[in-house]
PDB file of C-alpha atoms in Angstrom:
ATOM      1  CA  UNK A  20     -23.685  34.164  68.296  1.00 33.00           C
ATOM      2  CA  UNK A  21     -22.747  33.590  71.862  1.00 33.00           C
ATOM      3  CA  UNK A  22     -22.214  37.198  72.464  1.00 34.00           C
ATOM      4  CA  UNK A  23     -25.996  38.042  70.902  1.00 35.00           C
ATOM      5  CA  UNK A  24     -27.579  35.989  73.025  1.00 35.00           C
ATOM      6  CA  UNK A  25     -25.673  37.135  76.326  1.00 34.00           C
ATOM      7  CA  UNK A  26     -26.775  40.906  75.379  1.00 32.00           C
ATOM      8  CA  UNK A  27     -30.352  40.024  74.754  1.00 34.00           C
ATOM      9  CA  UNK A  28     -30.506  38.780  78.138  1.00 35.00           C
ATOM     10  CA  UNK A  29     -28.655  41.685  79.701  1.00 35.00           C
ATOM     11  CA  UNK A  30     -30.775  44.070  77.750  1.00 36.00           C
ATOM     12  CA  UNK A  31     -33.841  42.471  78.768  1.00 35.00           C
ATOM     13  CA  UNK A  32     -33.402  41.490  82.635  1.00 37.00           C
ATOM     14  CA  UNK A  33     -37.002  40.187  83.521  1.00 37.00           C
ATOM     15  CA  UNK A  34     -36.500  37.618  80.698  1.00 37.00           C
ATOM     16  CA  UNK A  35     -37.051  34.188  82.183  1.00 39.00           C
ATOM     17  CA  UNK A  36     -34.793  31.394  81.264  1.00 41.00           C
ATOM     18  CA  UNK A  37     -37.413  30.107  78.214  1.00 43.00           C
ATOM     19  CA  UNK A  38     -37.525  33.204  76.319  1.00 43.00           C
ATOM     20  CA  UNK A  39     -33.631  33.618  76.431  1.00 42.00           C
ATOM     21  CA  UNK A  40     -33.037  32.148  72.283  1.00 48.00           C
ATOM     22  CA  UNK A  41     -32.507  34.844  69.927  1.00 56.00           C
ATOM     23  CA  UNK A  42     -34.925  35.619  67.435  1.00 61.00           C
ATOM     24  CA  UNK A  43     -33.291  34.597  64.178  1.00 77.00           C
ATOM     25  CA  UNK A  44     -36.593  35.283  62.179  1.00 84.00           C
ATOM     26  CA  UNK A  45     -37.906  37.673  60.065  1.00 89.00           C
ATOM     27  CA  UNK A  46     -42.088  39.099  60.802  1.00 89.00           C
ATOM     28  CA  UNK A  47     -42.427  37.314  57.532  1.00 90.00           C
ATOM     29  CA  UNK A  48     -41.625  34.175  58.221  1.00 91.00           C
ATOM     30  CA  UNK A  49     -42.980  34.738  61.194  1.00 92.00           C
ATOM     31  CA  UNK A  50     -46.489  35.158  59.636  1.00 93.00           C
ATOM     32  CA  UNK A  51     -46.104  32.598  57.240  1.00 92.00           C
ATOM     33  CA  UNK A  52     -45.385  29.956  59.874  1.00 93.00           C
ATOM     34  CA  UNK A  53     -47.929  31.179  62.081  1.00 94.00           C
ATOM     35  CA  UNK A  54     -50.628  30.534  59.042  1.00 93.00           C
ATOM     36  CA  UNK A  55     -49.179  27.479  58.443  1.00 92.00           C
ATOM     37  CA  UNK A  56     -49.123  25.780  61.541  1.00 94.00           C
ATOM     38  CA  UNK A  57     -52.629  27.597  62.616  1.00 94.00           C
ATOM     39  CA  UNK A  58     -54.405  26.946  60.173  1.00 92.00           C
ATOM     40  CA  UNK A  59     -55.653  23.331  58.834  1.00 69.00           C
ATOM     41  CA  UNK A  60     -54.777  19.817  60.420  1.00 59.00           C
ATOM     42  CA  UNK A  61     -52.451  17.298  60.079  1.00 54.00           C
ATOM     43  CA  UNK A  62     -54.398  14.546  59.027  1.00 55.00           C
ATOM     44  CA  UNK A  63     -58.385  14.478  58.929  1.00 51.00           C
ATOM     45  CA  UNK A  64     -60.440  17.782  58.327  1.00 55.00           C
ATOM     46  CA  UNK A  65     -59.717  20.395  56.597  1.00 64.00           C
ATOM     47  CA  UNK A  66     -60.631  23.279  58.121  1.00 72.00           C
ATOM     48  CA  UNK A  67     -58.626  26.809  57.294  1.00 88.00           C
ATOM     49  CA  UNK A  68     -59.789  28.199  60.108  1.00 93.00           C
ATOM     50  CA  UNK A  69     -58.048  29.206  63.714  1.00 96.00           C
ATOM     51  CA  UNK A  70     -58.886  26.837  66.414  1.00 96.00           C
ATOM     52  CA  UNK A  71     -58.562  27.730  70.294  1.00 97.00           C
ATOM     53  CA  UNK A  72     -59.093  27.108  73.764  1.00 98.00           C
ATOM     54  CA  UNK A  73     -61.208  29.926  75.655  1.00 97.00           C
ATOM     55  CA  UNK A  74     -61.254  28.281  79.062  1.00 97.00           C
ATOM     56  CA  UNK A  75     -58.252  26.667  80.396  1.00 97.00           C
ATOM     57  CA  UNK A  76     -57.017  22.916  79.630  1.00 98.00           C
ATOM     58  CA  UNK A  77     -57.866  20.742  82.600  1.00 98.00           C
ATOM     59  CA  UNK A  78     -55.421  17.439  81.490  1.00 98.00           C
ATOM     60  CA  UNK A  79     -55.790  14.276  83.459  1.00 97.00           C
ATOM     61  CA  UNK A  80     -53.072  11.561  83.341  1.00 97.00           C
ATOM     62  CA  UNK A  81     -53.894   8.093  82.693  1.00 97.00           C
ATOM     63  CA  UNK A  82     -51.892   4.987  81.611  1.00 97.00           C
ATOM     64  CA  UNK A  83     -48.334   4.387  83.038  1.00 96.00           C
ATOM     65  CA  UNK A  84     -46.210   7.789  82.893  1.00 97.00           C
ATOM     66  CA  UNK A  85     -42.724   7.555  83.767  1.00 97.00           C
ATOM     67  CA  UNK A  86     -41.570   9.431  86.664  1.00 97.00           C
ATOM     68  CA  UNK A  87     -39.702  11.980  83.538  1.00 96.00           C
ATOM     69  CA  UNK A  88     -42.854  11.722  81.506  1.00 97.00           C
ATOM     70  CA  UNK A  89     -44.421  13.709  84.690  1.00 96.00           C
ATOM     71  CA  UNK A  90     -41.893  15.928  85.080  1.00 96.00           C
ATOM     72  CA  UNK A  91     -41.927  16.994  81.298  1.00 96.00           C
ATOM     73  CA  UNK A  92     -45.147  17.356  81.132  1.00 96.00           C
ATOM     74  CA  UNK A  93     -45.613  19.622  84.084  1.00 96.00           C
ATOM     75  CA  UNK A  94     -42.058  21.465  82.399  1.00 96.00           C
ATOM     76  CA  UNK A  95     -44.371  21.820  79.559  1.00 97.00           C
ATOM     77  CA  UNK A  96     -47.563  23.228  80.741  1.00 96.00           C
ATOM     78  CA  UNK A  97     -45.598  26.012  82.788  1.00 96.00           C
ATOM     79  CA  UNK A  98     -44.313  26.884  79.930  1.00 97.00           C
ATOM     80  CA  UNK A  99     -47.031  27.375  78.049  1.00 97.00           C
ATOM     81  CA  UNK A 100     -48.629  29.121  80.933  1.00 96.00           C
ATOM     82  CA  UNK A 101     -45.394  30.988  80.756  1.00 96.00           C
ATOM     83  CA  UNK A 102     -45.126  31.917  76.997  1.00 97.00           C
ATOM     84  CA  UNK A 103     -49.002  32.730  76.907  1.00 96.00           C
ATOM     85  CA  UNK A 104     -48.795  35.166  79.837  1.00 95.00           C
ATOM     86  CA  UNK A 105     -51.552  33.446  81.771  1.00 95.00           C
ATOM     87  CA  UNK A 106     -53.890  33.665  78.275  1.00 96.00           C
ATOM     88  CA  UNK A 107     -53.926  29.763  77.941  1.00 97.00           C
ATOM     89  CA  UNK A 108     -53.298  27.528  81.103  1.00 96.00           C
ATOM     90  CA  UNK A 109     -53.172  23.907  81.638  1.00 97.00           C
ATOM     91  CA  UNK A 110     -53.964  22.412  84.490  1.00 95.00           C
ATOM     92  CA  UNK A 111     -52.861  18.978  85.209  1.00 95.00           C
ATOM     93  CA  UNK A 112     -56.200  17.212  87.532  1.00 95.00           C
ATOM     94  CA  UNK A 113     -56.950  13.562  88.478  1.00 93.00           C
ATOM     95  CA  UNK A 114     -59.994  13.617  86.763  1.00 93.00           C
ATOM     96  CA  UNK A 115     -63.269  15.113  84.937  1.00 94.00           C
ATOM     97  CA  UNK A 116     -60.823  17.404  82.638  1.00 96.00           C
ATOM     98  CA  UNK A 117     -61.150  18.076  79.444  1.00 98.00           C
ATOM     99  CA  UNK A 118     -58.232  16.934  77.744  1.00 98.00           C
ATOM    100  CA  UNK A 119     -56.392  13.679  78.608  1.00 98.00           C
ATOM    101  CA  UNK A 120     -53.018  12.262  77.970  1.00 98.00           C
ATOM    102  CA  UNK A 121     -52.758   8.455  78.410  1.00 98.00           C
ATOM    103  CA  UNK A 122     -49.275   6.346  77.878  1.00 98.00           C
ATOM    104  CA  UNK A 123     -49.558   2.779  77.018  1.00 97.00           C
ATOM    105  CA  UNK A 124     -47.914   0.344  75.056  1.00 97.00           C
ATOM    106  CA  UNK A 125     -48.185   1.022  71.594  1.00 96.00           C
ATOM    107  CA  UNK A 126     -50.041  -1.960  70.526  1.00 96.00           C
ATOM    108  CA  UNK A 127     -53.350  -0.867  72.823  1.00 96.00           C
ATOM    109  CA  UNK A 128     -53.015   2.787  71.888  1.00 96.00           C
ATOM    110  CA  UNK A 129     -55.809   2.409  69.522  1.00 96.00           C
ATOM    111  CA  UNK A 130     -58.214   1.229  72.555  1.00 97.00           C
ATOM    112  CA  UNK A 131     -57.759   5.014  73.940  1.00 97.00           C
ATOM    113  CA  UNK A 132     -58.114   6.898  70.684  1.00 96.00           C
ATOM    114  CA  UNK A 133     -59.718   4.957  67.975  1.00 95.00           C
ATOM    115  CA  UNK A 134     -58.395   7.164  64.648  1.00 93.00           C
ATOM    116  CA  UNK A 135     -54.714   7.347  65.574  1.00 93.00           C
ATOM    117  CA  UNK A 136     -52.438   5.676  62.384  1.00 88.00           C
ATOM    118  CA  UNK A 137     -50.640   2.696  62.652  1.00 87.00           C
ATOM    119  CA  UNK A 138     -47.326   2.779  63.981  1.00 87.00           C
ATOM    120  CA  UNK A 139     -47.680   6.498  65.394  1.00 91.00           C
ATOM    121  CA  UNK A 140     -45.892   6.421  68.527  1.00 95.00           C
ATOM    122  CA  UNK A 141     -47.996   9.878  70.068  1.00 94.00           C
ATOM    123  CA  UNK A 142     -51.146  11.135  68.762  1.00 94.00           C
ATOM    124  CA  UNK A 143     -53.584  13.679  69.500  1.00 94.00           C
ATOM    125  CA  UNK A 144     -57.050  13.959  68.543  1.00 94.00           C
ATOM    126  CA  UNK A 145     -59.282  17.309  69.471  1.00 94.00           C
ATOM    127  CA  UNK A 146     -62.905  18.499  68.896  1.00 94.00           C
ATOM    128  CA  UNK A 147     -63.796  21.750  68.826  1.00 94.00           C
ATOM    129  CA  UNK A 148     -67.530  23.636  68.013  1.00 94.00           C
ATOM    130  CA  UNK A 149     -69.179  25.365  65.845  1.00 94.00           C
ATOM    131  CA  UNK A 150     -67.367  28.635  67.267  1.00 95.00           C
ATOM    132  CA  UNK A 151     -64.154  26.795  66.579  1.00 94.00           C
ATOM    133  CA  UNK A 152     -63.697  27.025  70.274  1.00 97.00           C
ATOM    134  CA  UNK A 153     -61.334  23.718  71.451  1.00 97.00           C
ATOM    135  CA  UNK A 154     -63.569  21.528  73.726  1.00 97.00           C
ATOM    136  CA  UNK A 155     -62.101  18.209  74.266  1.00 97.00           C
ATOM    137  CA  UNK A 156     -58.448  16.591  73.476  1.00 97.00           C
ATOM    138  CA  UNK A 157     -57.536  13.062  73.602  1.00 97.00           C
ATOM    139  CA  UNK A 158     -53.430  12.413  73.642  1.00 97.00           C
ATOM    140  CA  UNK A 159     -51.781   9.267  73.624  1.00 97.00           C
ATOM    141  CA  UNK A 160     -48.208   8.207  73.947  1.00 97.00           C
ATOM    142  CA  UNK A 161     -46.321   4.674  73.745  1.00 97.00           C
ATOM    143  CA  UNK A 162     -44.959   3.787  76.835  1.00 97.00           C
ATOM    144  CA  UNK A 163     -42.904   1.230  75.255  1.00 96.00           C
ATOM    145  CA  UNK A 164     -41.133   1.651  71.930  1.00 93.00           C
ATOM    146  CA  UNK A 165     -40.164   5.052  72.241  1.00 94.00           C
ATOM    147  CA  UNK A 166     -36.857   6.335  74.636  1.00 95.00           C
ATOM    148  CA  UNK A 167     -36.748   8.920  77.209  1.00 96.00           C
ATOM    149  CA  UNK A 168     -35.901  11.406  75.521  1.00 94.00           C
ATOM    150  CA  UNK A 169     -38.341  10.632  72.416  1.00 94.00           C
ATOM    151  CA  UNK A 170     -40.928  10.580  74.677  1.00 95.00           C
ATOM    152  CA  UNK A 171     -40.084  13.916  76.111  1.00 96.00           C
ATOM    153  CA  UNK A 172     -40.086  15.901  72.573  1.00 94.00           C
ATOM    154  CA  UNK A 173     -43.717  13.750  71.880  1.00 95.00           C
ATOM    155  CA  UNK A 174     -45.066  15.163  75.340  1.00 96.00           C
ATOM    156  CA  UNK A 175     -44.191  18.651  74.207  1.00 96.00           C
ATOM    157  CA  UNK A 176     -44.964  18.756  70.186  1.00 95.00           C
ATOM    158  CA  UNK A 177     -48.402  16.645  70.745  1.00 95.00           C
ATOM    159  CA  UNK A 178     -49.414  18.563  73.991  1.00 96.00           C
ATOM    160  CA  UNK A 179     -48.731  21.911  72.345  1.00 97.00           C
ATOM    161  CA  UNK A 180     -50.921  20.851  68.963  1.00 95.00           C
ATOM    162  CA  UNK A 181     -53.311  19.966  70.935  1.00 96.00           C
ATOM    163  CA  UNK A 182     -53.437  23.875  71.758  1.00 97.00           C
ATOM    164  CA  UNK A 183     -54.721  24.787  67.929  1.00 96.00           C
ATOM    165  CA  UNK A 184     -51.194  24.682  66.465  1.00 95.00           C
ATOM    166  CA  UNK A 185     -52.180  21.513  64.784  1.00 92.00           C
ATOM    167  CA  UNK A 186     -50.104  21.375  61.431  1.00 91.00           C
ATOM    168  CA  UNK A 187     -46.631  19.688  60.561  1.00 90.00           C
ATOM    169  CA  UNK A 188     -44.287  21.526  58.396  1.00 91.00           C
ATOM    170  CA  UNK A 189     -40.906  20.801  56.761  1.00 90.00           C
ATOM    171  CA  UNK A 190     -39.048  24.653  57.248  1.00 90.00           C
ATOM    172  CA  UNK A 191     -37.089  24.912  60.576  1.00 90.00           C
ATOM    173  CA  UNK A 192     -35.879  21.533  62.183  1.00 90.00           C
ATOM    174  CA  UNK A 193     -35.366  23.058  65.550  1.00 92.00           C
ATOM    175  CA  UNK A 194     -39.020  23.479  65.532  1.00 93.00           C
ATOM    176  CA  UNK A 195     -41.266  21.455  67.818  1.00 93.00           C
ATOM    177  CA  UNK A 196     -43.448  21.405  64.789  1.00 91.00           C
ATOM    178  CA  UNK A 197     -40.875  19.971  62.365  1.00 89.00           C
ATOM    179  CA  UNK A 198     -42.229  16.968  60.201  1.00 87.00           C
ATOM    180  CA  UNK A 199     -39.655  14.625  59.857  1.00 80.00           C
ATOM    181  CA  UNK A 200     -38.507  13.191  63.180  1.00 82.00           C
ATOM    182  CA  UNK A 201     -36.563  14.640  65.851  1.00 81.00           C
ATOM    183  CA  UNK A 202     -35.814  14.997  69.359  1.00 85.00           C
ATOM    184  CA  UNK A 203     -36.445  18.419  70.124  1.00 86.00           C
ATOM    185  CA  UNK A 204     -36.370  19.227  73.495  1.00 90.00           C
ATOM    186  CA  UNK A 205     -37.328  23.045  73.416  1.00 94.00           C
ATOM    187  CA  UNK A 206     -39.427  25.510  72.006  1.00 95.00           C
ATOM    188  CA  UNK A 207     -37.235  27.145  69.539  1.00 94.00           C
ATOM    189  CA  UNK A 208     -38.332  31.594  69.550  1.00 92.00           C
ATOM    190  CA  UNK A 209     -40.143  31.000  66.087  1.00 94.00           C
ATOM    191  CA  UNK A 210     -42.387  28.416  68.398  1.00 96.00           C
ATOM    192  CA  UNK A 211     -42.468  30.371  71.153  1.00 95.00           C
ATOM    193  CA  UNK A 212     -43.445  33.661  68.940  1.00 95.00           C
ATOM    194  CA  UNK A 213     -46.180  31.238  67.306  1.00 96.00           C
ATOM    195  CA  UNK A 214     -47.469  30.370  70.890  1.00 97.00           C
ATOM    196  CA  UNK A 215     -48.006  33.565  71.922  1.00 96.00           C
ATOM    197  CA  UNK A 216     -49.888  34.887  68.725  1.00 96.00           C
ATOM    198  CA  UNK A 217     -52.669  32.132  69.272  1.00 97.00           C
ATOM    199  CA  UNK A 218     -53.491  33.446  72.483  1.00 97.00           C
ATOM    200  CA  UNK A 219     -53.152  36.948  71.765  1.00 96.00           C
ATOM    201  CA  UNK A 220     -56.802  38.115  72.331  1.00 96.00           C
ATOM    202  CA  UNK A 221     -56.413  39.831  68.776  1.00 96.00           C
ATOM    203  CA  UNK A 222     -56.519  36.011  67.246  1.00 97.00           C
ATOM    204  CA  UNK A 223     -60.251  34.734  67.444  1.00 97.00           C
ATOM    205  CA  UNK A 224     -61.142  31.142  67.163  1.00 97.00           C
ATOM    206  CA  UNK A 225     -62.900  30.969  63.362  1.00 95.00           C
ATOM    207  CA  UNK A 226     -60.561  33.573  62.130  1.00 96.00           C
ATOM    208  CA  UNK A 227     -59.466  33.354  58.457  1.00 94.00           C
ATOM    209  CA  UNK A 228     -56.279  33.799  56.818  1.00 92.00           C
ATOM    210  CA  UNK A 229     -57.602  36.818  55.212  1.00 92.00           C
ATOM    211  CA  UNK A 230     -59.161  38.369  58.399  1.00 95.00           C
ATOM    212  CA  UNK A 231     -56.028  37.457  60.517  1.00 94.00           C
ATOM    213  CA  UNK A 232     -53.491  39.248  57.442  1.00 93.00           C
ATOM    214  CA  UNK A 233     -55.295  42.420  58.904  1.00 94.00           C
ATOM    215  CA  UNK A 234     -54.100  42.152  62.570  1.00 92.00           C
ATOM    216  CA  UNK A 235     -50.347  40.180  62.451  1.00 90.00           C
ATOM    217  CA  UNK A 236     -48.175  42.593  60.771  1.00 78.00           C
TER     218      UNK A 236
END
């Protein structure tokens, strides 16, 4: 589908190079991915309800980054910026922010965030409060087992659930939220699309399935 992609770049001329993939959904499985990856956790609480930032992420850098771990994780957060139109921003700062990511070797991983599982090479961990607003979010990432490249897809799927998108699911493996390991180095357009609904002012942090049914058609 060469030729389907090239037109809906021609036919769209202010798209920027991350919103170039062709959208090879339908709005329902659009919908159903966005209430599956919204809503709920991966492991821990169970809470059906939408979680968001309202003020920026402020994400200090701690531990031993690579020189490519830096690089994809500013990559990541301009995309985000990007994708969001400006709704959700993060901020990389040297200290004092709200979020952190931290890479060390996997064996003291626990020492920066106490409930991550055994063997989990990244991890996240946020808190949010009683207005389901995100307030805090602790990442971390092993410095050592994982390669380059693994690292890079663990920056992006960890950082990005660390937005509110913070389910797992088994349907598309060029997702960044695809279960079963890969090395996905992009947001695929379903991602992208899913993204972008989060921080569509529509989407309030608390929101139900049922109440958000009545706004994503």
């Amino acid at each position: 589908s060469q030729m389907a992609e090239e037109t809906a770049v021609v036919a769209t001329p202010t798209a920027t190079p991350i919103t170039t993939p062709t959208a090879t959904y339908t709005p329902e499985q659009f919908r159903e991915y966005f209430y599956e990856i919204a809503l709920g956790t991966e492991f821990y609480s169970d809470v059906d309800k939408i979680r968001k930032w309202a003020e920026p992420m402020t994400l200090e850098v701690a531990g031993s980054p690579t020189a490519a771990d830096t690089a994809t994780l500013q990559r990541v957060c301009a995309e985000i910026n990007e994708i969001t139109g400006g709704k959700m921003t993060i901020r990389l700062v040297p200290g004092g922010g709200n979020a952190k990511i931290t890479f060390a070797p996997l064996d003291q991983l626990k020492n920066h965030e106490p409930k991550i599982l055994p063997d989990n090479w990244g991890f996240f961990h946020a808190r949010w409060d009683e207005n389901f607003h995100l307030s805090q979010a602790n990442i971390v990432i092993a410095s050592d087992k994982p390669t380059q490249a693994e690292r890079n897809h663990l920056i992006r799927e960890e950082l990005t659930q660390s937005l509110g998108l913070m389910q797992d699911s088994d349907k598309y493996a060029d997702s960044i939220f695809y279960a079963p390991w890969t090395e996905t180095q992009n947001f695929s357009a379903l991602d992208q699309a899913v993204i972008r609904q989060l921080y569509d002012p529509a989407v309030k942090a608390g929101m139900t399935r049922a109440e958000l049914e009545k706004i994503i058609k």
